GROMACS .gro file of C-alpha atoms in nm:
model
  361
    1MET     CA    1  -2.765   1.905  -2.483
    2ASP     CA    2  -2.817   1.501  -2.396
    3GLU     CA    3  -3.031   1.373  -2.691
    4GLN     CA    4  -3.127   1.025  -2.480
    5SER     CA    5  -3.431   1.059  -2.179
    6PRO     CA    6  -3.376   1.036  -1.872
    7SER     CA    7  -3.501   0.684  -1.800
    8SER     CA    8  -3.300   0.558  -2.109
    9ARG     CA    9  -2.964   0.678  -2.016
   10LYS     CA   10  -3.055   0.527  -1.649
   11SER     CA   11  -3.121   0.162  -1.852
   12ASN     CA   12  -2.786   0.227  -2.007
   13GLU     CA   13  -2.606   0.324  -1.739
   14ILE     CA   14  -2.309   0.108  -1.658
   15GLU     CA   15  -2.161   0.153  -1.274
   16HIS     CA   16  -1.860  -0.017  -1.128
   17LYS     CA   17  -1.747  -0.078  -0.763
   18VAL     CA   18  -1.377  -0.117  -0.683
   19TYR     CA   19  -1.261  -0.175  -0.299
   20ALA     CA   20  -0.958  -0.034  -0.074
   21ARG     CA   21  -0.694  -0.311  -0.086
   22VAL     CA   22  -0.464  -0.420   0.209
   23GLY     CA   23  -0.088  -0.482   0.124
   24LEU     CA   24  -0.041  -0.818   0.378
   25LEU     CA   25   0.322  -0.875   0.336
   26GLY     CA   26   0.586  -0.751   0.115
   27ASN     CA   27   0.543  -0.394   0.074
   28PRO     CA   28   0.709  -0.152  -0.043
   29SER     CA   29   0.913  -0.390  -0.223
   30ASP     CA   30   0.634  -0.413  -0.579
   31VAL     CA   31   0.824  -0.099  -0.681
   32TYR     CA   32   1.142  -0.298  -0.658
   33TYR     CA   33   1.101  -0.592  -0.842
   34GLY     CA   34   0.976  -0.806  -0.549
   35ARG     CA   35   0.711  -1.000  -0.435
   36THR     CA   36   0.398  -0.877  -0.275
   37ILE     CA   37   0.021  -1.053  -0.096
   38SER     CA   38  -0.243  -0.817  -0.075
   39PHE     CA   39  -0.602  -0.819  -0.041
   40SER     CA   40  -0.914  -0.647  -0.150
   41LEU     CA   41  -1.120  -0.475   0.145
   42ALA     CA   42  -1.506  -0.489   0.176
   43ASN     CA   43  -1.512  -0.211   0.442
   44PHE     CA   44  -1.480   0.075   0.185
   45TRP     CA   45  -1.533   0.149  -0.155
   46ALA     CA   46  -1.510   0.373  -0.457
   47THR     CA   47  -1.786   0.379  -0.752
   48VAL     CA   48  -1.767   0.515  -1.085
   49LYS     CA   49  -2.140   0.502  -1.323
   50LEU     CA   50  -2.089   0.570  -1.659
   51GLN     CA   51  -2.402   0.747  -1.926
   52PRO     CA   52  -2.447   0.759  -2.281
   53SER     CA   53  -2.449   1.173  -2.321
   54HIS     CA   54  -2.429   1.353  -2.629
   55HIS     CA   55  -2.083   1.518  -2.511
   56LEU     CA   56  -1.801   1.387  -2.307
   57ILE     CA   57  -1.883   1.494  -1.961
   58ILE     CA   58  -1.640   1.437  -1.619
   59THR     CA   59  -1.869   1.563  -1.329
   60PRO     CA   60  -1.735   1.677  -1.003
   61HIS     CA   61  -1.820   1.502  -0.710
   62PRO     CA   62  -2.020   1.792  -0.498
   63THR     CA   63  -1.786   1.659  -0.175
   64HIS     CA   64  -1.449   1.573  -0.303
   65ASP     CA   65  -1.457   1.843  -0.588
   66LEU     CA   66  -1.537   2.119  -0.401
   67VAL     CA   67  -1.560   2.506  -0.544
   68GLN     CA   68  -1.766   2.670  -0.400
   69PHE     CA   69  -1.723   2.746  -0.050
   70SER     CA   70  -1.854   3.004   0.265
   71GLY     CA   71  -1.567   3.206   0.289
   72LEU     CA   72  -1.198   3.206   0.261
   73ASP     CA   73  -1.145   3.048   0.613
   74HIS     CA   74  -1.398   2.754   0.470
   75LEU     CA   75  -1.154   2.715   0.153
   76VAL     CA   76  -0.836   2.744   0.390
   77ASN     CA   77  -0.983   2.463   0.630
   78ARG     CA   78  -1.010   2.284   0.344
   79LEU     CA   79  -0.739   2.260   0.125
   80GLN     CA   80  -0.548   2.217   0.478
   81SER     CA   81  -0.758   1.879   0.501
   82GLU     CA   82  -0.827   1.779   0.166
   83GLY     CA   83  -0.577   1.904  -0.018
   84TYR     CA   84  -0.626   2.068  -0.374
   85TYR     CA   85  -0.668   1.735  -0.603
   86GLY     CA   86  -1.071   1.552  -0.577
   87GLY     CA   87  -1.133   1.247  -0.827
   88VAL     CA   88  -1.184   1.456  -1.180
   89ARG     CA   89  -0.800   1.460  -1.292
   90LEU     CA   90  -0.808   1.070  -1.213
   91LEU     CA   91  -1.100   1.055  -1.440
   92MET     CA   92  -0.954   1.237  -1.701
   93SER     CA   93  -0.631   1.117  -1.676
   94ILE     CA   94  -0.739   0.712  -1.737
   95CYS     CA   95  -0.966   0.841  -2.006
   96LYS     CA   96  -0.635   0.932  -2.177
   97VAL     CA   97  -0.432   0.618  -2.091
   98PHE     CA   98  -0.741   0.417  -2.216
   99TYR     CA   99  -0.763   0.603  -2.549
  100ASN     CA  100  -0.363   0.585  -2.607
  101TYR     CA  101  -0.361   0.184  -2.552
  102CYS     CA  102  -0.657   0.156  -2.725
  103ASN     CA  103  -0.463   0.324  -3.046
  104GLU     CA  104  -0.159   0.160  -3.044
  105ASN     CA  105  -0.275  -0.177  -2.972
  106ASN     CA  106  -0.548  -0.106  -3.321
  107ILE     CA  107  -0.841  -0.144  -3.093
  108VAL     CA  108  -1.128   0.048  -3.248
  109LEU     CA  109  -1.379   0.239  -3.018
  110SER     CA  110  -1.700   0.352  -3.129
  111LYS     CA  111  -1.724   0.746  -3.171
  112GLU     CA  112  -2.040   0.751  -2.865
  113ASN     CA  113  -1.921   0.998  -2.576
  114PHE     CA  114  -2.039   0.907  -2.214
  115THR     CA  115  -2.081   1.133  -1.865
  116LEU     CA  116  -1.844   0.968  -1.629
  117SER     CA  117  -1.913   1.044  -1.171
  118TYR     CA  118  -1.803   0.868  -0.917
  119ASP     CA  119  -1.799   0.850  -0.552
  120THR     CA  120  -1.581   0.706  -0.271
  121ASN     CA  121  -1.616   0.661   0.113
  122ILE     CA  122  -1.235   0.551   0.112
  123PRO     CA  123  -1.088   0.739   0.409
  124ARG     CA  124  -0.824   0.939   0.203
  125GLN     CA  125  -0.450   0.915   0.312
  126THR     CA  126  -0.486   0.613   0.459
  127GLY     CA  127  -0.270   0.400   0.213
  128LEU     CA  128  -0.535   0.155   0.175
  129SER     CA  129  -0.538   0.309  -0.184
  130GLY     CA  130  -0.811   0.544  -0.289
  131SER     CA  131  -0.683   0.672  -0.569
  132SER     CA  132  -0.643   0.397  -0.747
  133ALA     CA  133  -1.015   0.197  -0.632
  134ILE     CA  134  -1.152   0.537  -0.826
  135VAL     CA  135  -0.931   0.520  -1.123
  136CYS     CA  136  -0.994   0.089  -1.170
  137ALA     CA  137  -1.339   0.161  -1.145
  138ALA     CA  138  -1.327   0.427  -1.430
  139LEU     CA  139  -1.183   0.164  -1.633
  140ASN     CA  140  -1.421  -0.104  -1.654
  141CYS     CA  141  -1.654   0.114  -1.688
  142LEU     CA  142  -1.425   0.220  -2.021
  143LEU     CA  143  -1.407  -0.130  -2.106
  144ASP     CA  144  -1.786  -0.224  -2.055
  145PHE     CA  145  -1.932   0.059  -2.245
  146TYR     CA  146  -1.683  -0.006  -2.568
  147LYS     CA  147  -1.762  -0.326  -2.541
  148VAL     CA  148  -1.373  -0.416  -2.519
  149ARG     CA  149  -1.322  -0.600  -2.212
  150HIS     CA  150  -1.190  -0.886  -2.421
  151LEU     CA  151  -0.912  -0.712  -2.566
  152VAL     CA  152  -0.746  -0.564  -2.289
  153LYS     CA  153  -0.532  -0.835  -2.091
  154VAL     CA  154  -0.644  -0.855  -1.713
  155GLU     CA  155  -0.227  -0.887  -1.642
  156ILE     CA  156  -0.243  -0.515  -1.814
  157ARG     CA  157  -0.522  -0.358  -1.699
  158PRO     CA  158  -0.300  -0.241  -1.368
  159ASP     CA  159   0.000  -0.116  -1.538
  160LEU     CA  160  -0.278   0.122  -1.724
  161ILE     CA  161  -0.409   0.216  -1.388
  162LEU     CA  162  -0.057   0.290  -1.283
  163SER     CA  163   0.043   0.488  -1.605
  164ALA     CA  164  -0.272   0.674  -1.515
  165GLU     CA  165  -0.170   0.790  -1.136
  166LYS     CA  166   0.246   0.853  -1.261
  167GLU     CA  167   0.063   1.105  -1.529
  168LEU     CA  168  -0.040   1.285  -1.251
  169GLY     CA  169   0.271   1.253  -1.033
  170ILE     CA  170   0.127   0.989  -0.771
  171ILE     CA  171   0.366   0.750  -0.613
  172ALA     CA  172   0.341   0.391  -0.652
  173GLY     CA  173   0.358   0.065  -0.723
  174LEU     CA  174   0.199  -0.222  -0.900
  175GLN     CA  175   0.038  -0.429  -0.586
  176ASP     CA  176  -0.255  -0.172  -0.488
  177ARG     CA  177  -0.376  -0.178  -0.908
  178VAL     CA  178  -0.342  -0.568  -0.903
  179ALA     CA  179  -0.531  -0.643  -0.580
  180GLN     CA  180  -0.813  -0.374  -0.723
  181VAL     CA  181  -0.855  -0.549  -1.089
  182TYR     CA  182  -0.806  -0.908  -0.965
  183GLY     CA  183  -1.024  -0.834  -0.640
  184GLY     CA  184  -0.938  -1.157  -0.337
  185LEU     CA  185  -0.640  -1.255  -0.235
  186VAL     CA  186  -0.322  -1.253  -0.406
  187TYR     CA  187   0.033  -1.351  -0.435
  188MET     CA  188   0.235  -1.080  -0.712
  189ASP     CA  189   0.560  -1.190  -0.810
  190PHE     CA  190   0.756  -0.900  -0.955
  191ASN     CA  191   1.070  -1.020  -1.052
  192LYS     CA  192   1.230  -0.821  -1.281
  193ASP     CA  193   1.304  -1.129  -1.534
  194HIS     CA  194   0.904  -1.164  -1.560
  195MET     CA  195   0.865  -0.799  -1.579
  196GLU     CA  196   1.066  -0.744  -1.849
  197LYS     CA  197   0.960  -1.065  -2.076
  198LEU     CA  198   0.562  -1.021  -2.036
  199GLY     CA  199   0.516  -0.672  -1.935
  200HIS     CA  200   0.402  -0.718  -1.606
  201GLY     CA  201   0.407  -0.942  -1.315
  202VAL     CA  202   0.315  -1.285  -1.202
  203TYR     CA  203  -0.044  -1.241  -1.036
  204THR     CA  204  -0.178  -1.574  -0.822
  205PRO     CA  205  -0.481  -1.557  -0.707
  206MET     CA  206  -0.521  -1.734  -0.340
  207ASP     CA  207  -0.863  -1.869  -0.133
  208ILE     CA  208  -0.946  -1.580   0.101
  209SER     CA  209  -1.091  -1.841   0.362
  210LEU     CA  210  -0.742  -1.949   0.406
  211LEU     CA  211  -0.718  -1.584   0.618
  212PRO     CA  212  -0.722  -1.537   0.977
  213PRO     CA  213  -0.913  -1.294   1.102
  214LEU     CA  214  -0.771  -0.956   1.073
  215GLN     CA  215  -0.885  -0.598   1.255
  216LEU     CA  216  -0.835  -0.275   0.997
  217ILE     CA  217  -0.674   0.021   1.262
  218TYR     CA  218  -0.670   0.365   1.075
  219ALA     CA  219  -0.646   0.743   1.194
  220GLU     CA  220  -0.906   1.028   1.099
  221ASN     CA  221  -0.621   1.285   1.017
  222PRO     CA  222  -0.325   1.090   0.826
  223SER     CA  223  -0.018   1.157   0.691
  224ASP     CA  224   0.022   1.172   0.358
  225SER     CA  225   0.144   0.872   0.213
  226GLY     CA  226   0.276   0.997  -0.145
  227LYS     CA  227   0.623   1.119   0.040
  228VAL     CA  228   0.721   0.817   0.196
  229HIS     CA  229   0.900   0.627  -0.125
  230SER     CA  230   1.133   0.933  -0.224
  231THR     CA  231   1.514   0.871  -0.023
  232VAL     CA  232   1.453   0.504  -0.026
  233ARG     CA  233   1.409   0.507  -0.385
  234LYS     CA  234   1.655   0.702  -0.448
  235ARG     CA  235   1.897   0.479  -0.287
  236TRP     CA  236   1.791   0.216  -0.447
  237LEU     CA  237   1.902   0.313  -0.752
  238ASP     CA  238   2.199   0.397  -0.643
  239GLY     CA  239   2.263   0.059  -0.549
  240ASP     CA  240   2.285   0.139  -0.155
  241GLU     CA  241   2.378  -0.233  -0.047
  242PHE     CA  242   2.207  -0.205   0.315
  243ILE     CA  243   1.872  -0.100   0.060
  244VAL     CA  244   1.925  -0.366  -0.208
  245SER     CA  245   1.948  -0.649   0.053
  246SER     CA  246   1.703  -0.494   0.292
  247MET     CA  247   1.429  -0.437   0.033
  248VAL     CA  248   1.515  -0.876  -0.096
  249GLU     CA  249   1.462  -0.989   0.262
  250VAL     CA  250   1.110  -0.800   0.250
  251ALA     CA  251   1.008  -0.967  -0.037
  252ASP     CA  252   1.106  -1.265   0.068
  253LEU     CA  253   0.864  -1.205   0.314
  254ALA     CA  254   0.581  -1.213   0.095
  255LEU     CA  255   0.742  -1.537  -0.058
  256GLN     CA  256   0.706  -1.730   0.316
  257GLY     CA  257   0.397  -1.532   0.405
  258GLN     CA  258   0.189  -1.742   0.085
  259THR     CA  259   0.329  -2.133   0.246
  260ALA     CA  260   0.223  -1.973   0.609
  261ILE     CA  261  -0.132  -1.925   0.432
  262LEU     CA  262  -0.158  -2.201   0.285
  263GLU     CA  263  -0.077  -2.395   0.528
  264LYS     CA  264  -0.265  -2.171   0.799
  265ASP     CA  265   0.040  -2.123   1.016
  266TYR     CA  266  -0.019  -1.778   1.148
  267SER     CA  267   0.201  -1.792   1.405
  268LYS     CA  268   0.455  -1.756   1.175
  269LEU     CA  269   0.219  -1.512   0.952
  270ALA     CA  270   0.224  -1.297   1.262
  271ASP     CA  271   0.613  -1.297   1.273
  272LEU     CA  272   0.614  -1.260   0.918
  273MET     CA  273   0.416  -0.917   0.939
  274ASN     CA  274   0.608  -0.765   1.270
  275ARG     CA  275   0.943  -0.781   1.032
  276ASN     CA  276   0.774  -0.597   0.754
  277PHE     CA  277   0.704  -0.394   0.926
  278ASP     CA  278   1.040  -0.394   1.131
  279LEU     CA  279   1.257  -0.337   0.792
  280ARG     CA  280   1.054  -0.078   0.688
  281ARG     CA  281   1.137   0.110   0.945
  282ILE     CA  282   1.484   0.084   0.976
  283MET     CA  283   1.523   0.152   0.553
  284PHE     CA  284   1.249   0.480   0.582
  285GLY     CA  285   1.310   0.571   0.968
  286ASP     CA  286   1.111   0.740   1.189
  287ASP     CA  287   1.103   1.069   1.044
  288ALA     CA  288   0.988   0.975   0.710
  289LEU     CA  289   0.731   0.717   0.876
  290GLY     CA  290   0.550   0.995   1.174
  291SER     CA  291   0.498   0.922   1.473
  292LEU     CA  292   0.130   0.927   1.456
  293ASN     CA  293   0.168   0.550   1.204
  294ILE     CA  294   0.424   0.430   1.408
  295GLU     CA  295   0.211   0.471   1.700
  296MET     CA  296  -0.102   0.261   1.530
  297VAL     CA  297   0.148  -0.001   1.502
  298GLU     CA  298   0.292  -0.014   1.828
  299VAL     CA  299  -0.103   0.041   2.043
  300ALA     CA  300  -0.114  -0.328   1.843
  301ARG     CA  301   0.216  -0.434   1.962
  302ARG     CA  302   0.190  -0.348   2.311
  303VAL     CA  303  -0.125  -0.557   2.335
  304GLY     CA  304   0.081  -0.890   2.203
  305ALA     CA  305  -0.053  -0.828   1.855
  306ALA     CA  306   0.134  -0.879   1.535
  307SER     CA  307   0.062  -0.524   1.346
  308LYS     CA  308   0.202  -0.359   1.012
  309PHE     CA  309   0.110  -0.048   0.721
  310THR     CA  310  -0.156  -0.133   0.476
  311GLY     CA  311   0.034   0.080   0.271
  312SER     CA  312   0.265   0.323   0.285
  313GLY     CA  313   0.087   0.516   0.653
  314GLY     CA  314  -0.244   0.592   0.758
  315ALA     CA  315  -0.374   0.221   0.867
  316VAL     CA  316  -0.229  -0.072   0.999
  317VAL     CA  317  -0.357  -0.441   0.916
  318VAL     CA  318  -0.339  -0.619   1.212
  319PHE     CA  319  -0.395  -1.027   1.373
  320CYS     CA  320  -0.481  -1.101   1.729
  321PRO     CA  321  -0.343  -1.454   1.763
  322ASP     CA  322  -0.512  -1.505   2.096
  323GLY     CA  323  -0.817  -1.399   1.983
  324PRO     CA  324  -1.165  -1.212   2.008
  325SER     CA  325  -1.072  -1.135   2.414
  326GLN     CA  326  -0.737  -0.974   2.244
  327VAL     CA  327  -0.937  -0.775   1.988
  328LYS     CA  328  -1.161  -0.639   2.278
  329VAL     CA  329  -0.830  -0.559   2.478
  330LEU     CA  330  -0.730  -0.384   2.117
  331GLU     CA  331  -1.000  -0.190   2.054
  332ASP     CA  332  -1.042  -0.059   2.396
  333ALA     CA  333  -0.656   0.064   2.358
  334CYS     CA  334  -0.763   0.252   2.020
  335LYS     CA  335  -1.032   0.382   2.250
  336GLU     CA  336  -0.818   0.545   2.438
  337ALA     CA  337  -0.574   0.651   2.170
  338GLY     CA  338  -0.799   0.828   1.958
  339PHE     CA  339  -0.793   0.558   1.648
  340VAL     CA  340  -1.016   0.400   1.444
  341ILE     CA  341  -1.079   0.008   1.468
  342GLN     CA  342  -1.280  -0.208   1.232
  343PRO     CA  343  -1.314  -0.629   1.172
  344VAL     CA  344  -1.143  -0.670   0.823
  345LYS     CA  345  -1.403  -0.783   0.552
  346VAL     CA  346  -1.210  -0.950   0.234
  347VAL     CA  347  -1.418  -0.915  -0.139
  348PRO     CA  348  -1.355  -1.243  -0.311
  349SER     CA  349  -1.242  -1.196  -0.644
  350TYR     CA  350  -1.453  -1.035  -0.895
  351LEU     CA  351  -1.331  -1.134  -1.262
  352ASN     CA  352  -1.598  -1.243  -1.464
  353GLU     CA  353  -1.598  -1.454  -1.787
  354ASP     CA  354  -1.457  -1.196  -2.030
  355ASP     CA  355  -1.178  -1.141  -1.771
  356LEU     CA  356  -1.069  -1.500  -1.737
  357ILE     CA  357  -1.082  -1.530  -2.109
  358THR     CA  358  -0.783  -1.306  -2.102
  359LEU     CA  359  -0.547  -1.421  -1.842
  360SER     CA  360  -0.247  -1.561  -1.992
  361GLY     CA  361  -0.180  -1.909  -1.975
   0.00000   0.00000   0.00000
């Protein structure tokens, strides 16, 4: 039984919100020692709450971790639409990774316990990093509960989040976790020398006001983003010349994109976004990308807009160079195609003073 009163527990509650992320340029080269530009998307988010408690409790979500059904048809339909996994496993995994990291780095944790719960409105399987948002929010809660935020470098936190997901077999790269740890707009260099020397990439925050107005398109019943990297990864590891050279070009798009954004050269940015998707399509092939995902890109291109995946599929980020009139045409096209479209809202960086003092340099 919990030893604290409800009012006392509420006053000690820690809550963190972490937003979805959009890969603007360079993805998926983060998995291949490349470069990317990503930003935090204010349209969707995950929250994790931590309350001190007598026992350590991971609270299942009433919707996402459903274990009671009206019948077999309900259970089967649920599994077909939502899959087998909710967020409980994510919370457990980051607790394990956090504990082990602190032990290995002589960071002493108090013997207090807690109850973790979560909520999210990030659409599933849209390539908007819903799983890592939950993990990142939970890590923030743990850092504050144990008062060790100043002892865990900001640059290391994305690796901890990715490690927790790898424990669960989730295929991913670092860019999503960097964007969600830092917030805002971030240019990332995952150069192999940097990664091996520093244990992480080199991450450069950028001013979000430099971005032009962007749109988000997503499908309400998208494909699974976790299966897209597989064959390309193997070919890259095997030294396939085409894949290796193409991935270098994808990484270079982010480098060019950093300059284009700083100079507000939005025509160049549009070209880079389109080229990013074209290269992905050539490398992965239409069967791997899925017809629905390709159609989301094409519906934007047919009205003259630039578009690419936000991640591995399920959603696309769009730039309409001709402004509001073009956006209206795109909205009509999306409605006819059955896609959801929203204006992109970008979150500023949310690193606090304790975070900033841990940054290298």
